[in-house]
Amino acid sequence: MTRILRSWPATQTCCAASVYGPTAVSRMCAVDVREWLLVSEERENPHTVIDAVRGDGTAWSSGNEVRALVHGRDYFAELYERICALGPGDRFYFADWQGDPDQQLVEDPRATLNTTLIDAVRRGVDVRGLLWRSHWHRWGFSAHRHRQLGEEIGEAGGQCLRDMRVRTRGAHHQKFVVIRHASDPDRDVAFVGGIDLCNGRRDDAKHQGDRQAVDMARAYGPTPAWHDVQVAIQGPAVHDVETTFRERWEDSTPLTLNPGRLLSSFVHREDLSPQPLGDQSPPPPPRPGGHEVVQIVRTFPVIYPKSYDFAPGGERSVMLGNVKAIAQAERLVYVEDQYLWSEEVGEHFARALRETPGLRLVVVLPMVPDREGTAVQVPQLYGRALAMRKILEAGGDRVAVFGLTTENGMPIYVHAKTCIIDHRWASVGSDNLNRRSWTSDSEIACTVVDDRGEAGAPAPADSFPRTLLRTLVAEHLGCAPADVPEDPHELFDAMVACADALDEWYGGAERDQRTGVRGMLGGKRPRRPVPVPKSVSRSIPGHASRRQRVLDQANKFAAAEHSQQRPPGRLRRLSSPELTPAQLRWAPRLYDVIF
């Protein structure tokens, strides 16, 4: 990892003036997307054909329309509607880290993932899927459910295969869907992001969780609140997402070469032979009024004993694309991520903070790890501490790291993998900020630049990066999107003020030493007016009206004692975790092995 990081290209910033500050200098030229996006050679993977369709070495497509689907409920509802509209000759391709056959896509209990896809196959839709084969289910993974989904789709006439072409202890972490229409390419769409087609993801802005819950740390409650982001892409970039699926599907490397897994597949009569997909259609036409330039970036590791045909030396365009984009950052980098691990990832942001004194960094993370148990929690916190220490040393009070809570104080699990830079560049994908996502797991991300306007000038108000930032921050601040500050530094200050107000309400500066969460695990707790129990009210002497007056007075006193209204928003400040000397003796070793 260190060797790779040292080889990252140095990129000149696009403008010496701040992007939105009063000293901004407007140059009379259009935004040059080459300053933000990789050219084909910069993928460092000459074997992929993802850029071949353009024929000129261009590694991105123009004329796209990109929409953010924040939360799984909205994503699943749109996905269900689009699948139900498919007919003979249409194609539905998907790749995922986890897929649960029984996951409901909408409220109708019959509208599960498996029944919806089986019905599509029976209507003549070409349904193909690639799921990570996963580890043994007794370790908490989903290998058996993936096999079940594949068997049910296969019996109907489609094909959904379990793919274990990964590095040792690695995973296929890509989460995307491609829908192509045989007679109407204007309706073609691809979905890319962090939302798996599985239990636990179907939450919404109320954050009451998915009734089909997943097992998580007790701090998250019986139906964990889940924050996630997916994007819907329409236009020529759909072809690039489809190419990513086709390269994996058509690769000559067997789905698994492990003797034990081969024996298991033989016993279960599992299909391990991908059937031909047919010719790939040309890219969909540009969208009317589409102004998003889209680049699809990936991570593929080198695998043994036989690597991918399309990436024999692997691909690191997720990492390389992030490095090139952050070199342009001048005012604000906004990140939402499931993980923030490793010194290398910390240095990625620390370098930008050191080189650009006016830069602010916002990071939104889960408040506590998703799993319980010392052997799981402590190494995760150690990895976070490695990254945060680097970032805070470089940025100081220009850095703010937050967690999210519901209105009743329960933590919200942040599963999104999103980065927005200066309202100009945005990335939404499956990739986390850790070593695995940048080196050893398969990943995919959609990076977006709006090329309208002049270099050095503010991005248009309706640009995708700006709209996405406004949408996310509005939910976290508890305000309307129109009320989110447009100036990046004012936005930073508003988020800090929101979190500080909630921290004070939840207990001031006290925090848990290991997690860095202030007021959640110690200090004062928020209280509501406490009514006098009926058993007490019956013991009050006198007439019923007197008893009622006493009750009213008691409740009024309780309300006055705890009358401070909960501040709006969901943000809580996070500081760097602090481990004990004993934990620091063993956590690094386990972290290096697992994470």
Coordinates of C-alpha atoms in Angstrom, one line a residue:
M1 CA 0.0 0.0 0.0
T2 CA 2.8 2.4 0.9
R3 CA 4.5 1.8 -2.4
I4 CA 1.3 2.5 -4.3
L5 CA 0.6 5.7 -2.4
R6 CA 4.1 7.0 -3.2
S7 CA 3.5 6.5 -6.9
W8 CA 0.4 8.7 -6.9
P9 CA 0.6 11.5 -9.5
A10 CA 1.1 15.0 -8.4
T11 CA -1.6 17.2 -10.0
Q12 CA -1.6 21.0 -10.3
T13 CA -4.5 22.8 -8.8
C14 CA -6.9 24.4 -11.3
C15 CA -6.9 27.9 -9.9
A16 CA -4.8 29.9 -7.4
A17 CA -7.8 31.7 -6.0
S18 CA -10.3 30.2 -3.7
V19 CA -13.3 28.7 -5.4
Y20 CA -16.0 30.7 -3.6
G21 CA -14.1 33.3 -1.6
P22 CA -14.2 37.1 -2.3
T23 CA -10.7 36.9 -3.9
A24 CA -11.8 34.3 -6.5
V25 CA -10.3 35.1 -9.9
S26 CA -12.5 34.1 -12.8
R27 CA -10.7 32.9 -15.9
M28 CA -12.3 33.2 -19.3
C29 CA -12.3 29.4 -20.0
A30 CA -14.6 26.5 -19.4
V31 CA -14.0 24.0 -16.6
D32 CA -11.4 21.4 -17.8
V33 CA -12.6 18.0 -16.7
R34 CA -9.1 16.6 -17.3
E35 CA -8.0 18.4 -14.1
W36 CA -10.6 16.4 -12.1
L37 CA -10.9 13.0 -13.9
L38 CA -8.4 10.4 -15.0
V39 CA -7.4 10.1 -18.6
S40 CA -7.4 6.6 -19.9
E41 CA -3.7 6.0 -19.3
E42 CA -4.0 7.1 -15.7
R43 CA -6.2 4.1 -15.0
E44 CA -2.9 2.1 -15.3
N45 CA -4.8 -0.8 -16.7
P46 CA -4.3 -1.1 -20.5
H47 CA -6.2 -4.4 -20.6
T48 CA -9.7 -3.0 -19.8
V49 CA -12.1 -2.1 -22.6
I50 CA -14.2 0.3 -20.5
D51 CA -12.9 3.3 -22.5
A52 CA -12.7 1.6 -25.9
V53 CA -16.2 2.5 -27.0
R54 CA -15.2 6.2 -27.3
G55 CA -12.3 5.4 -29.5
D56 CA -10.2 8.4 -28.6
G57 CA -8.7 7.5 -25.2
T58 CA -11.4 9.5 -23.3
A59 CA -12.1 7.9 -20.0
W60 CA -15.4 9.6 -19.3
S61 CA -18.7 10.3 -21.0
S62 CA -20.7 13.6 -21.3
G63 CA -24.4 14.3 -21.6
N64 CA -25.5 12.2 -18.6
E65 CA -28.2 12.8 -16.0
V66 CA -27.3 11.7 -12.5
R67 CA -29.7 11.6 -9.5
A68 CA -29.0 10.7 -5.9
L69 CA -31.2 8.2 -4.2
V70 CA -30.6 8.9 -0.5
H71 CA -31.8 5.9 1.6
G72 CA -32.7 2.4 0.6
R73 CA -36.4 2.8 0.6
D74 CA -36.4 5.2 -2.3
Y75 CA -33.9 3.1 -4.2
F76 CA -35.7 -0.1 -3.8
A77 CA -39.1 1.5 -4.8
E78 CA -37.6 2.9 -8.0
L79 CA -35.8 -0.4 -8.7
Y80 CA -39.0 -2.4 -8.2
E81 CA -41.0 -0.1 -10.5
R82 CA -38.3 -0.3 -13.3
I83 CA -38.1 -4.1 -13.0
C84 CA -41.8 -4.5 -13.3
A85 CA -41.8 -2.4 -16.5
L86 CA -39.3 -4.7 -18.2
G87 CA -40.4 -7.0 -21.0
P88 CA -39.1 -9.5 -23.6
G89 CA -35.6 -8.8 -24.8
D90 CA -34.8 -6.4 -22.0
R91 CA -31.7 -7.0 -19.8
F92 CA -31.2 -6.8 -16.0
Y93 CA -27.7 -7.2 -14.8
F94 CA -26.6 -6.8 -11.1
A95 CA -23.5 -7.3 -9.0
D96 CA -23.5 -7.3 -5.2
W97 CA -21.7 -8.0 -2.0
Q98 CA -24.9 -9.4 -0.4
G99 CA -28.3 -10.3 -1.8
D100 CA -31.1 -11.6 0.3
P101 CA -33.9 -13.5 -1.6
D102 CA -36.6 -12.4 0.9
Q103 CA -35.8 -8.7 1.0
Q104 CA -38.9 -6.7 0.3
L105 CA -38.5 -4.0 -2.3
V106 CA -41.8 -2.2 -1.4
E107 CA -44.5 -2.6 1.2
D108 CA -46.2 -5.5 -0.5
P109 CA -44.8 -8.6 1.3
R110 CA -44.9 -10.5 -2.0
A111 CA -42.6 -8.0 -3.7
T112 CA -39.4 -9.7 -2.6
L113 CA -36.1 -9.6 -4.5
N114 CA -36.4 -13.2 -5.6
T115 CA -40.1 -13.1 -6.7
T116 CA -39.6 -9.8 -8.5
L117 CA -36.6 -11.1 -10.5
I118 CA -38.2 -14.5 -11.1
D119 CA -41.3 -12.8 -12.5
A120 CA -39.1 -10.7 -14.8
V121 CA -37.4 -13.9 -16.1
R122 CA -40.8 -15.4 -16.9
R123 CA -41.7 -12.3 -18.9
G124 CA -38.7 -12.8 -21.1
V125 CA -36.2 -10.5 -19.4
D126 CA -32.5 -11.6 -19.5
V127 CA -31.6 -11.6 -15.7
R128 CA -28.0 -12.1 -14.8
G129 CA -26.3 -11.6 -11.4
L130 CA -22.9 -11.9 -9.8
L131 CA -22.8 -12.2 -6.0
W132 CA -19.8 -12.5 -3.8
R133 CA -19.7 -16.2 -2.9
S134 CA -18.9 -15.0 0.7
H135 CA -17.4 -16.9 3.6
W136 CA -19.0 -19.7 5.6
H137 CA -22.4 -18.7 6.9
R138 CA -21.6 -19.8 10.5
W139 CA -19.1 -16.9 10.6
G140 CA -22.0 -14.5 10.0
F141 CA -21.8 -14.3 6.2
S142 CA -24.4 -15.1 3.5
A143 CA -23.0 -17.7 1.2
H144 CA -26.1 -20.0 1.7
R145 CA -28.6 -17.2 0.9
H146 CA -26.6 -16.2 -2.2
R147 CA -26.8 -19.8 -3.4
Q148 CA -30.5 -19.9 -2.7
L149 CA -31.1 -16.7 -4.8
G150 CA -29.0 -18.2 -7.6
E151 CA -30.9 -21.4 -7.6
E152 CA -34.3 -19.8 -7.7
I153 CA -33.3 -17.4 -10.5
G154 CA -31.7 -20.3 -12.4
E155 CA -34.7 -22.5 -12.1
A156 CA -36.8 -19.7 -13.7
G157 CA -34.4 -19.4 -16.7
G158 CA -32.0 -16.6 -15.6
Q159 CA -28.6 -17.0 -14.1
C160 CA -27.2 -15.6 -10.8
L161 CA -23.7 -16.9 -9.9
R162 CA -21.5 -16.8 -6.9
D163 CA -18.1 -15.3 -7.7
M164 CA -15.1 -16.0 -5.5
R165 CA -12.4 -14.6 -7.9
V166 CA -11.0 -12.5 -5.1
R167 CA -7.8 -12.2 -3.1
T168 CA -7.4 -14.3 0.0
R169 CA -9.7 -12.8 2.7
G170 CA -10.9 -10.4 0.0
A171 CA -14.5 -9.7 -1.2
H172 CA -16.5 -8.6 -4.2
H173 CA -17.9 -5.4 -2.8
Q174 CA -19.3 -3.8 -6.0
K175 CA -23.0 -2.9 -5.7
F176 CA -24.6 -1.9 -9.0
V177 CA -27.5 -2.6 -11.4
V178 CA -27.7 -2.2 -15.1
I179 CA -31.0 -2.1 -17.0
R180 CA -31.0 -2.0 -20.8
H181 CA -34.2 -1.9 -22.9
A182 CA -34.3 -3.7 -26.3
S183 CA -36.3 -1.1 -28.1
D184 CA -36.0 2.2 -26.0
P185 CA -32.4 3.0 -25.0
D186 CA -33.6 6.4 -23.7
R187 CA -35.0 4.4 -20.7
D188 CA -31.7 2.7 -19.9
V189 CA -30.4 3.3 -16.4
A190 CA -27.6 2.1 -14.1
F191 CA -27.6 2.3 -10.3
V192 CA -24.2 2.5 -8.5
G193 CA -23.5 3.1 -4.8
G194 CA -23.4 1.6 -1.3
I195 CA -26.8 0.0 -1.1
D196 CA -26.9 -3.8 -1.2
L197 CA -30.0 -5.7 -2.2
C198 CA -30.4 -7.2 1.2
N199 CA -31.9 -7.0 4.6
G200 CA -31.4 -3.9 6.8
R201 CA -31.0 -1.4 3.9
R202 CA -34.7 -0.3 3.4
D203 CA -34.7 2.7 5.7
D204 CA -35.7 6.3 4.9
A205 CA -35.2 9.8 6.2
K206 CA -37.2 9.0 9.4
H207 CA -34.5 6.5 10.3
Q208 CA -36.7 3.9 12.0
G209 CA -34.8 1.1 10.3
D210 CA -35.7 -1.8 8.1
R211 CA -38.3 -4.2 9.5
Q212 CA -36.2 -6.9 7.9
A213 CA -33.3 -6.0 10.2
V214 CA -29.7 -7.2 10.3
D215 CA -27.9 -8.3 13.4
M216 CA -25.7 -5.4 14.7
A217 CA -24.2 -4.1 17.9
R218 CA -26.8 -3.6 20.6
A219 CA -26.3 0.2 20.6
Y220 CA -28.2 0.3 17.3
G221 CA -31.3 -1.3 18.7
P222 CA -33.6 -4.0 17.2
T223 CA -34.1 -2.2 13.8
P224 CA -30.8 -0.3 13.2
A225 CA -31.2 3.1 11.5
W226 CA -29.3 3.0 8.2
H227 CA -27.9 5.9 6.2
D228 CA -26.9 5.2 2.6
V229 CA -26.6 6.7 -0.9
Q230 CA -27.1 5.2 -4.4
V231 CA -27.1 7.1 -7.7
A232 CA -29.2 6.6 -10.8
I233 CA -27.3 7.2 -14.0
Q234 CA -29.0 7.8 -17.4
G235 CA -27.1 8.5 -20.6
P236 CA -23.9 7.1 -22.2
A237 CA -22.3 6.2 -18.9
V238 CA -24.7 3.3 -18.5
H239 CA -22.5 1.6 -21.1
D240 CA -19.5 1.9 -18.8
V241 CA -21.2 0.3 -15.9
E242 CA -22.5 -2.5 -18.1
T243 CA -18.9 -3.0 -19.4
T244 CA -17.8 -3.5 -15.8
F245 CA -20.3 -6.3 -15.4
R246 CA -19.5 -7.9 -18.7
E247 CA -15.7 -7.9 -18.0
R248 CA -16.3 -9.9 -14.8
W249 CA -19.0 -12.2 -16.4
E250 CA -17.0 -13.0 -19.5
D251 CA -13.6 -13.4 -17.8
S252 CA -12.0 -16.8 -18.4
T253 CA -10.9 -17.2 -14.8
P254 CA -13.0 -19.9 -13.0
L255 CA -15.5 -18.6 -10.5
T256 CA -13.5 -20.4 -7.8
L257 CA -10.4 -22.6 -7.7
N258 CA -10.6 -23.5 -4.1
P259 CA -11.0 -27.3 -3.8
G260 CA -13.3 -27.1 -0.8
R261 CA -15.6 -24.7 -2.4
L262 CA -15.6 -26.7 -5.7
L263 CA -16.6 -29.8 -3.7
S264 CA -19.4 -27.8 -2.0
S265 CA -20.6 -26.6 -5.4
F266 CA -20.6 -30.1 -6.7
V267 CA -22.6 -31.4 -3.8
H268 CA -25.2 -28.7 -4.2
R269 CA -25.1 -29.0 -8.0
E270 CA -24.3 -25.3 -8.3
D271 CA -24.0 -23.6 -11.6
L272 CA -20.5 -22.4 -12.2
S273 CA -20.6 -21.7 -15.9
P274 CA -21.6 -18.2 -17.1
Q275 CA -23.7 -18.4 -20.2
P276 CA -23.0 -15.9 -23.1
L277 CA -24.6 -12.5 -22.6
G278 CA -25.0 -11.6 -26.3
D279 CA -23.7 -8.5 -28.0
Q280 CA -23.5 -5.3 -26.1
S281 CA -25.7 -2.5 -27.3
P282 CA -24.2 0.9 -28.1
P283 CA -24.2 3.5 -25.4
P284 CA -27.6 5.2 -24.7
P285 CA -27.9 8.6 -26.3
P286 CA -27.0 11.7 -24.3
R287 CA -29.9 13.0 -22.2
P288 CA -31.7 16.2 -23.2
G289 CA -30.1 18.9 -21.1
G290 CA -27.8 16.4 -19.5
H291 CA -24.7 18.2 -18.2
E292 CA -23.0 15.6 -15.9
V293 CA -19.6 14.3 -17.1
V294 CA -19.4 10.8 -15.6
Q295 CA -16.3 8.5 -15.0
I296 CA -16.7 5.0 -13.7
V297 CA -13.7 3.9 -11.6
R298 CA -13.0 0.5 -10.1
T299 CA -10.7 -1.5 -7.9
F300 CA -9.6 -5.0 -8.9
P301 CA -6.8 -6.8 -7.1
V302 CA -4.2 -9.1 -8.6
I303 CA -5.5 -12.6 -7.8
Y304 CA -3.7 -16.0 -7.9
P305 CA -3.1 -18.5 -9.4
K306 CA -4.9 -16.8 -12.4
S307 CA -5.8 -13.2 -12.5
Y308 CA -8.5 -11.4 -14.5
D309 CA -8.1 -11.2 -18.3
F310 CA -9.2 -7.5 -18.2
A311 CA -7.0 -6.6 -15.3
P312 CA -4.0 -9.0 -14.9
G313 CA -2.1 -6.4 -12.9
G314 CA -5.2 -5.2 -11.1
E315 CA -6.8 -1.8 -11.3
R316 CA -6.6 1.1 -8.8
S317 CA -8.6 3.8 -10.6
V318 CA -10.8 4.4 -7.5
M319 CA -7.7 5.4 -5.5
L320 CA -6.0 7.2 -8.4
G321 CA -9.2 9.1 -9.2
N322 CA -9.6 10.2 -5.5
V323 CA -6.0 11.4 -5.4
K324 CA -6.3 13.4 -8.6
A325 CA -9.6 15.1 -7.5
I326 CA -8.4 16.0 -4.0
A327 CA -5.4 17.8 -5.5
Q328 CA -8.0 20.4 -6.8
A329 CA -9.6 20.9 -3.4
E330 CA -9.6 24.6 -2.2
R331 CA -12.5 25.2 0.1
L332 CA -14.3 22.1 1.3
V333 CA -14.0 18.3 1.2
Y334 CA -17.1 16.5 2.4
V335 CA -17.0 12.8 3.1
E336 CA -19.6 10.2 4.3
D337 CA -18.0 6.8 4.9
Q338 CA -18.5 3.5 6.7
Y339 CA -14.9 3.4 7.6
L340 CA -12.0 5.8 7.9
W341 CA -9.0 3.5 8.5
S342 CA -5.2 3.5 8.1
E343 CA -2.4 6.0 8.1
E344 CA -2.3 5.9 4.3
V345 CA -5.9 7.1 4.1
G346 CA -5.3 9.7 6.7
E347 CA -2.3 11.0 4.8
H348 CA -4.5 11.3 1.7
F349 CA -6.5 14.0 3.4
A350 CA -3.7 15.4 5.6
R351 CA -1.6 16.3 2.5
A352 CA -4.4 18.4 1.1
L353 CA -4.9 20.1 4.4
R354 CA -1.3 21.0 4.8
E355 CA -1.0 22.3 1.2
T356 CA -4.2 24.4 1.2
P357 CA -4.6 26.5 4.4
G358 CA -8.1 27.5 3.4
L359 CA -9.4 24.0 3.1
R360 CA -12.0 22.5 5.4
L361 CA -12.7 18.8 5.8
V362 CA -16.0 17.3 7.0
V363 CA -16.2 13.5 7.7
V364 CA -19.5 11.7 8.7
L365 CA -18.9 8.2 10.2
P366 CA -20.8 5.6 12.2
M367 CA -20.7 6.5 15.9
V368 CA -19.8 3.0 17.0
P369 CA -18.7 -0.1 15.2
D370 CA -21.4 -2.3 13.7
R371 CA -20.3 -5.5 15.6
E372 CA -19.8 -6.2 19.2
G373 CA -16.9 -8.1 20.7
T374 CA -13.4 -6.8 21.7
A375 CA -11.7 -8.7 18.8
V376 CA -13.9 -6.8 16.3
Q377 CA -14.5 -3.4 17.8
V378 CA -11.0 -2.6 19.1
P379 CA -9.1 -3.2 15.8
Q380 CA -11.7 -1.0 13.9
L381 CA -11.2 1.8 16.4
Y382 CA -7.5 1.4 16.1
G383 CA -7.8 1.8 12.3
R384 CA -9.9 4.9 12.8
A385 CA -7.4 6.4 15.2
L386 CA -4.6 5.9 12.7
A387 CA -6.4 7.9 10.1
M388 CA -7.8 10.6 12.4
R389 CA -4.5 11.3 14.1
K390 CA -2.9 12.1 10.7
I391 CA -5.9 14.3 9.7
L392 CA -6.2 16.2 12.9
E393 CA -2.5 16.9 13.1
A394 CA -2.6 18.4 9.7
G395 CA -5.9 20.3 9.9
G396 CA -6.7 21.0 13.5
D397 CA -9.9 22.9 13.9
R398 CA -10.3 22.9 10.1
V399 CA -11.4 19.3 10.4
A400 CA -14.8 18.2 11.8
V401 CA -15.7 14.5 12.3
F402 CA -19.3 13.7 13.0
G403 CA -21.6 10.8 13.8
L404 CA -25.4 10.7 13.4
T405 CA -28.2 10.0 15.9
T406 CA -31.9 9.7 15.6
E407 CA -34.2 12.0 17.5
N408 CA -34.3 9.6 20.4
G409 CA -30.5 9.4 20.6
M410 CA -29.9 6.1 18.9
P411 CA -26.9 6.0 16.6
I412 CA -27.5 5.9 12.8
Y413 CA -25.2 3.5 11.0
V414 CA -23.5 5.4 8.2
H415 CA -23.0 3.0 5.3
A416 CA -22.7 5.7 2.5
K417 CA -19.5 6.0 0.5
T418 CA -19.6 9.5 -0.8
C419 CA -17.1 12.4 -1.3
I420 CA -17.8 15.9 -2.6
I421 CA -15.1 18.5 -3.4
D422 CA -15.8 22.2 -3.8
H423 CA -19.3 21.7 -5.4
R424 CA -17.4 20.5 -8.6
W425 CA -16.6 16.8 -8.1
A426 CA -18.6 14.1 -6.4
S427 CA -18.1 10.3 -6.0
V428 CA -20.7 7.8 -5.0
G429 CA -19.8 4.2 -4.9
S430 CA -19.1 1.0 -3.0
D431 CA -15.6 2.0 -2.0
N432 CA -14.8 2.8 1.6
L433 CA -11.8 4.8 2.9
N434 CA -9.7 1.9 3.9
R435 CA -6.9 -0.2 2.4
R436 CA -9.2 -3.0 1.3
S437 CA -11.3 -0.8 -0.9
W438 CA -8.3 0.8 -2.6
T439 CA -6.2 -2.4 -3.0
S440 CA -7.8 -5.8 -2.5
D441 CA -11.6 -5.9 -2.8
S442 CA -13.5 -5.3 -6.0
E443 CA -15.1 -1.9 -6.0
I444 CA -16.9 0.5 -8.3
A445 CA -17.7 4.3 -8.0
C446 CA -19.4 6.9 -10.2
T447 CA -17.5 10.2 -10.2
V448 CA -19.3 13.2 -11.5
V449 CA -18.2 16.7 -12.7
D450 CA -20.4 19.4 -14.0
D451 CA -18.5 21.1 -16.8
R452 CA -20.8 24.2 -17.1
G453 CA -19.4 27.6 -16.3
E454 CA -16.0 29.0 -16.1
A455 CA -12.9 27.7 -14.3
G456 CA -12.7 29.3 -10.9
A457 CA -16.3 30.3 -10.8
P458 CA -19.0 28.7 -8.6
A459 CA -20.6 25.6 -9.9
P460 CA -24.2 26.0 -11.2
A461 CA -26.8 25.8 -8.4
D462 CA -28.3 22.7 -9.9
S463 CA -25.0 20.8 -10.4
F464 CA -25.1 17.3 -9.1
P465 CA -22.2 17.7 -6.6
R466 CA -23.8 20.9 -5.2
T467 CA -27.3 19.3 -5.1
L468 CA -26.1 16.2 -3.4
L469 CA -24.2 18.1 -0.7
R470 CA -27.2 20.3 -0.1
T471 CA -29.5 17.3 0.3
L472 CA -27.2 15.4 2.7
V473 CA -26.4 18.3 4.9
A474 CA -30.0 19.4 5.1
E475 CA -31.0 16.1 6.6
H476 CA -28.1 16.2 9.1
L477 CA -28.9 19.8 10.1
G478 CA -32.6 19.2 10.3
C479 CA -33.5 22.0 7.9
A480 CA -34.8 22.5 4.4
P481 CA -32.2 22.2 1.5
A482 CA -32.7 25.8 0.7
D483 CA -31.5 26.8 4.2
V484 CA -28.2 25.0 3.8
P485 CA -25.4 27.6 3.6
E486 CA -23.9 27.9 0.1
D487 CA -20.5 29.1 1.2
P488 CA -18.4 26.1 2.1
H489 CA -16.9 27.6 5.3
E490 CA -20.3 28.8 6.5
L491 CA -21.6 25.3 5.9
F492 CA -18.7 23.9 7.9
D493 CA -19.5 26.3 10.8
A494 CA -23.2 25.4 10.7
M495 CA -22.5 21.7 11.0
V496 CA -20.1 22.3 13.9
A497 CA -22.6 24.5 15.7
C498 CA -25.3 21.9 15.2
A499 CA -23.2 19.1 16.7
D500 CA -21.9 21.2 19.6
A501 CA -25.5 22.1 20.5
L502 CA -26.6 18.5 20.5
D503 CA -23.5 17.4 22.4
E504 CA -24.3 20.0 25.1
W505 CA -27.8 18.7 25.3
Y506 CA -26.6 15.1 25.5
G507 CA -24.1 15.8 28.3
G508 CA -21.5 18.4 27.5
A509 CA -17.9 17.5 26.8
E510 CA -17.9 14.0 28.4
R511 CA -17.1 11.3 26.0
D512 CA -16.4 7.6 25.8
Q513 CA -12.6 7.0 25.8
R514 CA -12.6 4.2 23.2
T515 CA -15.1 5.5 20.7
G516 CA -14.6 9.2 21.1
V517 CA -18.4 9.7 21.3
R518 CA -19.3 12.7 23.5
G519 CA -22.2 12.4 25.8
M520 CA -23.5 9.1 24.4
L521 CA -22.0 6.7 26.9
G522 CA -21.6 9.0 29.8
G523 CA -22.7 12.3 31.3
K524 CA -26.2 13.7 31.4
R525 CA -29.0 12.0 29.5
P526 CA -31.9 13.8 27.9
R527 CA -35.1 13.4 29.9
R528 CA -38.7 14.0 29.2
P529 CA -41.4 15.1 31.7
V530 CA -41.9 12.1 34.0
P531 CA -45.6 11.6 34.9
V532 CA -46.4 10.5 38.5
P533 CA -47.3 6.8 38.4
K534 CA -51.0 5.9 39.0
S535 CA -50.0 3.9 42.0
V536 CA -48.8 7.1 43.6
S537 CA -51.8 9.1 42.4
R538 CA -54.2 6.8 44.1
S539 CA -52.5 7.3 47.5
I540 CA -53.0 11.1 47.4
P541 CA -55.7 12.0 50.0
G542 CA -58.6 14.2 49.2
H543 CA -61.0 14.8 46.4
A544 CA -60.3 13.7 42.8
S545 CA -59.8 17.3 41.7
R546 CA -57.1 17.8 44.4
R547 CA -55.4 14.6 43.3
Q548 CA -55.4 16.0 39.7
R549 CA -54.0 19.3 40.8
V550 CA -51.2 17.5 42.6
L551 CA -50.5 15.4 39.5
D552 CA -50.5 18.5 37.3
Q553 CA -48.1 20.3 39.6
A554 CA -45.7 17.3 39.7
N555 CA -45.7 17.0 36.0
K556 CA -45.2 20.7 35.6
F557 CA -42.2 20.6 37.9
A558 CA -40.7 17.7 36.0
A559 CA -41.2 19.5 32.7
A560 CA -39.6 22.7 34.0
E561 CA -36.6 20.7 35.3
H562 CA -36.0 19.3 31.8
S563 CA -37.6 21.9 29.7
Q564 CA -34.8 22.5 27.3
Q565 CA -35.9 21.5 23.8
R566 CA -33.7 19.2 21.9
P567 CA -31.7 21.2 19.3
P568 CA -32.5 20.3 15.7
G569 CA -30.3 18.0 13.6
R570 CA -28.6 14.7 14.0
L571 CA -24.9 15.6 14.2
R572 CA -22.6 14.6 17.0
R573 CA -18.9 15.4 17.3
L574 CA -16.4 12.5 17.1
S575 CA -12.9 12.7 18.4
S576 CA -10.1 10.2 17.8
P577 CA -10.5 6.9 19.7
E578 CA -8.1 6.3 22.5
L579 CA -7.0 2.7 23.2
T580 CA -5.4 1.4 26.4
P581 CA -1.7 0.4 26.4
A582 CA -2.8 -3.3 26.6
Q583 CA -5.1 -2.9 23.6
L584 CA -2.4 -1.2 21.6
R585 CA -0.2 -4.3 22.0
W586 CA -2.5 -6.6 20.1
A587 CA -5.0 -4.5 18.1
P588 CA -2.4 -3.6 15.4
R589 CA -1.7 -7.2 14.6
L590 CA -5.4 -8.1 14.3
Y591 CA -6.1 -5.0 12.3
D592 CA -3.4 -5.9 9.8
V593 CA -4.8 -9.4 9.4
I594 CA -8.5 -8.6 9.1
F595 CA -8.8 -5.1 7.9

